[in-house]
C-alpha positions as a printed Julia matrix, in Angstrom:
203×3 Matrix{Float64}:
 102.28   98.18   91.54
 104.06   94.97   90.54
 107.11   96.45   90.74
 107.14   98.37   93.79
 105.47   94.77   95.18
 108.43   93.1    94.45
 111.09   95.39   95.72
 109.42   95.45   98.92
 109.72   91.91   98.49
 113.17   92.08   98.26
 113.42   94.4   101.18
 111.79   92.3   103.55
 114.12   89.61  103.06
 116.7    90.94  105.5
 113.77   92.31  107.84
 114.74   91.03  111.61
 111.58   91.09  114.27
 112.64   93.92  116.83
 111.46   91.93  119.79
 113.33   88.71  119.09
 109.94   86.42  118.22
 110.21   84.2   115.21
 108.09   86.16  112.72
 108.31   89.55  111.15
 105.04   92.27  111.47
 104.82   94.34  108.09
 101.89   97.27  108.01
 100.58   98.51  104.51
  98.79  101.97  105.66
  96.32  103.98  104.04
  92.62  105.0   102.62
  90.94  102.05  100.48
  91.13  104.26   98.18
  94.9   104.01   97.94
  94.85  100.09   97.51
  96.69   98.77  100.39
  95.16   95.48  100.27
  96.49   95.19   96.08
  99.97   96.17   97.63
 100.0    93.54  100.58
  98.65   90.83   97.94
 101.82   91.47   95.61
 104.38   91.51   98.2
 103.01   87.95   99.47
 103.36   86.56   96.05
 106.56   87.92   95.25
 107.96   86.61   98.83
 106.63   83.19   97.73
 109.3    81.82   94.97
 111.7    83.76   97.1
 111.12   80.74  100.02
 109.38   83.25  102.75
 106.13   82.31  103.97
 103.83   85.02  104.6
 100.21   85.87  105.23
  98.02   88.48  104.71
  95.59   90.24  106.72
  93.03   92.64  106.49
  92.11   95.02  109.15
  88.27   95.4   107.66
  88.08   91.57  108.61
  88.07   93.15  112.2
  85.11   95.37  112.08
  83.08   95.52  115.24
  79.02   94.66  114.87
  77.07   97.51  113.02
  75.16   97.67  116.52
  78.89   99.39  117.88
  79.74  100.82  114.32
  76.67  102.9   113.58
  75.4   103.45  116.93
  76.22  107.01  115.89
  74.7   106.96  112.69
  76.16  105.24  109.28
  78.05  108.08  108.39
  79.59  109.56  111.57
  83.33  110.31  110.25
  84.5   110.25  114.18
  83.02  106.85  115.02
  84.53  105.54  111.72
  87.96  106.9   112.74
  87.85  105.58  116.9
  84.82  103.06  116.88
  84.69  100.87  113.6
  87.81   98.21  113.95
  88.12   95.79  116.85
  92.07   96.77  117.73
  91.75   94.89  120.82
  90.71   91.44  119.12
  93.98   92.45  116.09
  96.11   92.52  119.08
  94.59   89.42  120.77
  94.29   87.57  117.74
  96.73   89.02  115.12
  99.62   90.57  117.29
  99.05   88.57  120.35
 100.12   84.85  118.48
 103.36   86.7   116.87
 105.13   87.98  119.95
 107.82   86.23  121.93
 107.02   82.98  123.03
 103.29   82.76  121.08
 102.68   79.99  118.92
 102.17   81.73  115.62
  98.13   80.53  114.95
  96.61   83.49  113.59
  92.99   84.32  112.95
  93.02   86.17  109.32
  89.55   87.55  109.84
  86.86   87.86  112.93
  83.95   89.44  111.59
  81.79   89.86  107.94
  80.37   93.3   107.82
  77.98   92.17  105.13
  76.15   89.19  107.08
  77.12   91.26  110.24
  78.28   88.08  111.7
  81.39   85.82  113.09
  83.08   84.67  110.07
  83.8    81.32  112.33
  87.33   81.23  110.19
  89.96   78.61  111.16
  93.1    79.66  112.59
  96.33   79.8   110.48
  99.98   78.68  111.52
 102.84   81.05  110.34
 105.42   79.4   110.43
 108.91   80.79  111.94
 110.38   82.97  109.87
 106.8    83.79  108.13
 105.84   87.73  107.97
 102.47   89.37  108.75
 101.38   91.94  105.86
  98.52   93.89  107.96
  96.82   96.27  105.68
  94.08   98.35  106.18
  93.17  102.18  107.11
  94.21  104.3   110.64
  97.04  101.42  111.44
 100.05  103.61  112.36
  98.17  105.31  115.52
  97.72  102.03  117.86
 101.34  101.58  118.24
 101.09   98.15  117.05
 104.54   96.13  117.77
 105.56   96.34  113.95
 108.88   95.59  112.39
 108.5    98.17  109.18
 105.38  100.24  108.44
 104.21  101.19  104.64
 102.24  104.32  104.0
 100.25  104.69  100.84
  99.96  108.52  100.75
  97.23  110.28   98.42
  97.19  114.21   98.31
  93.49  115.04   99.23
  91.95  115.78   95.43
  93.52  112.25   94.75
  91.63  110.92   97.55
  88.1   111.94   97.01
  88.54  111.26   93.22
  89.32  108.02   94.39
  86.74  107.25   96.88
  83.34  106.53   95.68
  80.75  109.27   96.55
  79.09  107.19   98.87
  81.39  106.65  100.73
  82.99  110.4   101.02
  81.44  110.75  104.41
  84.46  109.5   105.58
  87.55  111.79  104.29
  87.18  113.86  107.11
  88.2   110.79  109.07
  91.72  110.42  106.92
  91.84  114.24  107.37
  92.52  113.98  110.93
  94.5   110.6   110.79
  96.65  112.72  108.83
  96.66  115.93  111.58
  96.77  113.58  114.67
  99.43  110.75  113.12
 101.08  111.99  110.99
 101.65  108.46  108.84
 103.74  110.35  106.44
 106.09  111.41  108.25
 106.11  108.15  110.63
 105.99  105.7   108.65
 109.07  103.57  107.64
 108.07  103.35  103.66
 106.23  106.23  101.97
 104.46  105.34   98.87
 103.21  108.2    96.74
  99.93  106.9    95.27
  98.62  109.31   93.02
  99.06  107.17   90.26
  98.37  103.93   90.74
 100.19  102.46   87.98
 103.57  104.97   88.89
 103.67  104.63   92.53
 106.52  106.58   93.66
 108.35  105.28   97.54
 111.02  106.32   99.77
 112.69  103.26   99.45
């Protein structure tokens, strides 16, 4: 993963924001399972020595309240692919700050599903020329204004091996992202994710 981490790196060096703004919107797709969060982490580290700022964010740090989330029970695989993250507040809060003319102060996180509460975090200034790494499951079908998208693929046996049994309730939920979204075939960078210490991309 450290590898692939920095030659995305590298790649995102010469990345120019479609819409003209001052900062560059990268998406790392995929299950939990497949470790988009480890793969946004190493990118921002191996972008730091190389002088561009970045920050990463975390689409589970947008869940709505439980009250919204499991109004349909706590392991309703349709409510956890439409109802569990607060897309409006990323675009108010994430995307909103980074578009043409915004001032770049971005709140990293909005709620904490374990206290089921407002984090209360402070804002964060990304500076020009600084590059959102959004990871986090279901990204690539809210046509979020992103400058390259990352898809960490896992062929289905990988993905329940990989995802804990109590939390299996929700592969028919990838299932469909897969069916409806096609993120494969979509997305910018394919990672192959199989094997998590051979990751295999389209780069």
């Amino acid at each position: 993963m450290d590898r692939l981490g920095d030659r995305i790196a590298e790649r995102l060096l010469d990345l120019k924001p479609a819409d003209g703004s001052p900062w560059c919107r990268v998406a790392f797709d995929g299950a939990p399972a497949a470790r988009p969060d480890d793969l946004a982490e190493r990118v921002a580290e191996a972008l730091r020595p190389l002088g561009r700022p970045s920050l990463v964010v975390g689409a589970a740090g947008f869940l709505r309240p439980a009250s919204v989330r499991l109004e349909h029970g706590r392991q309703d695989a349709d409510s956890y692919y439409d109802g569990w993250y607060d897309t409006g507040a990323l675009w108010r809060e994430v995307f909103g700050p980074l578009e043409q003319g915004g001032d770049g102060r971005v709140l990293p996180d909005l709620w904490d599903p374990v206290t089921d509460r407002a984090t209360r975090s402070a804002y964060v200034s990304l500076p020009p020329g600084g590059i959102l790494l959004l990871h986090g499951p279901f990204l690539l079908r809210h046509w979020f204004p992103l400058d390259l998208s990352v898809h960490l693929l896992l062929t289905s046996g990988a993905l329940r091996r990989r995802t804990p049994e109590s939390e299996r309730w929700t592969l028919p939920a990838f299932a469909r992202y897969e069916q409806e979204a096609d993120p494969a075939g979509t997305a910018d960078l394919l990672v192959r994710a199989d094997d998590p210490r051979h990751p295999a991309w389209n780069g």
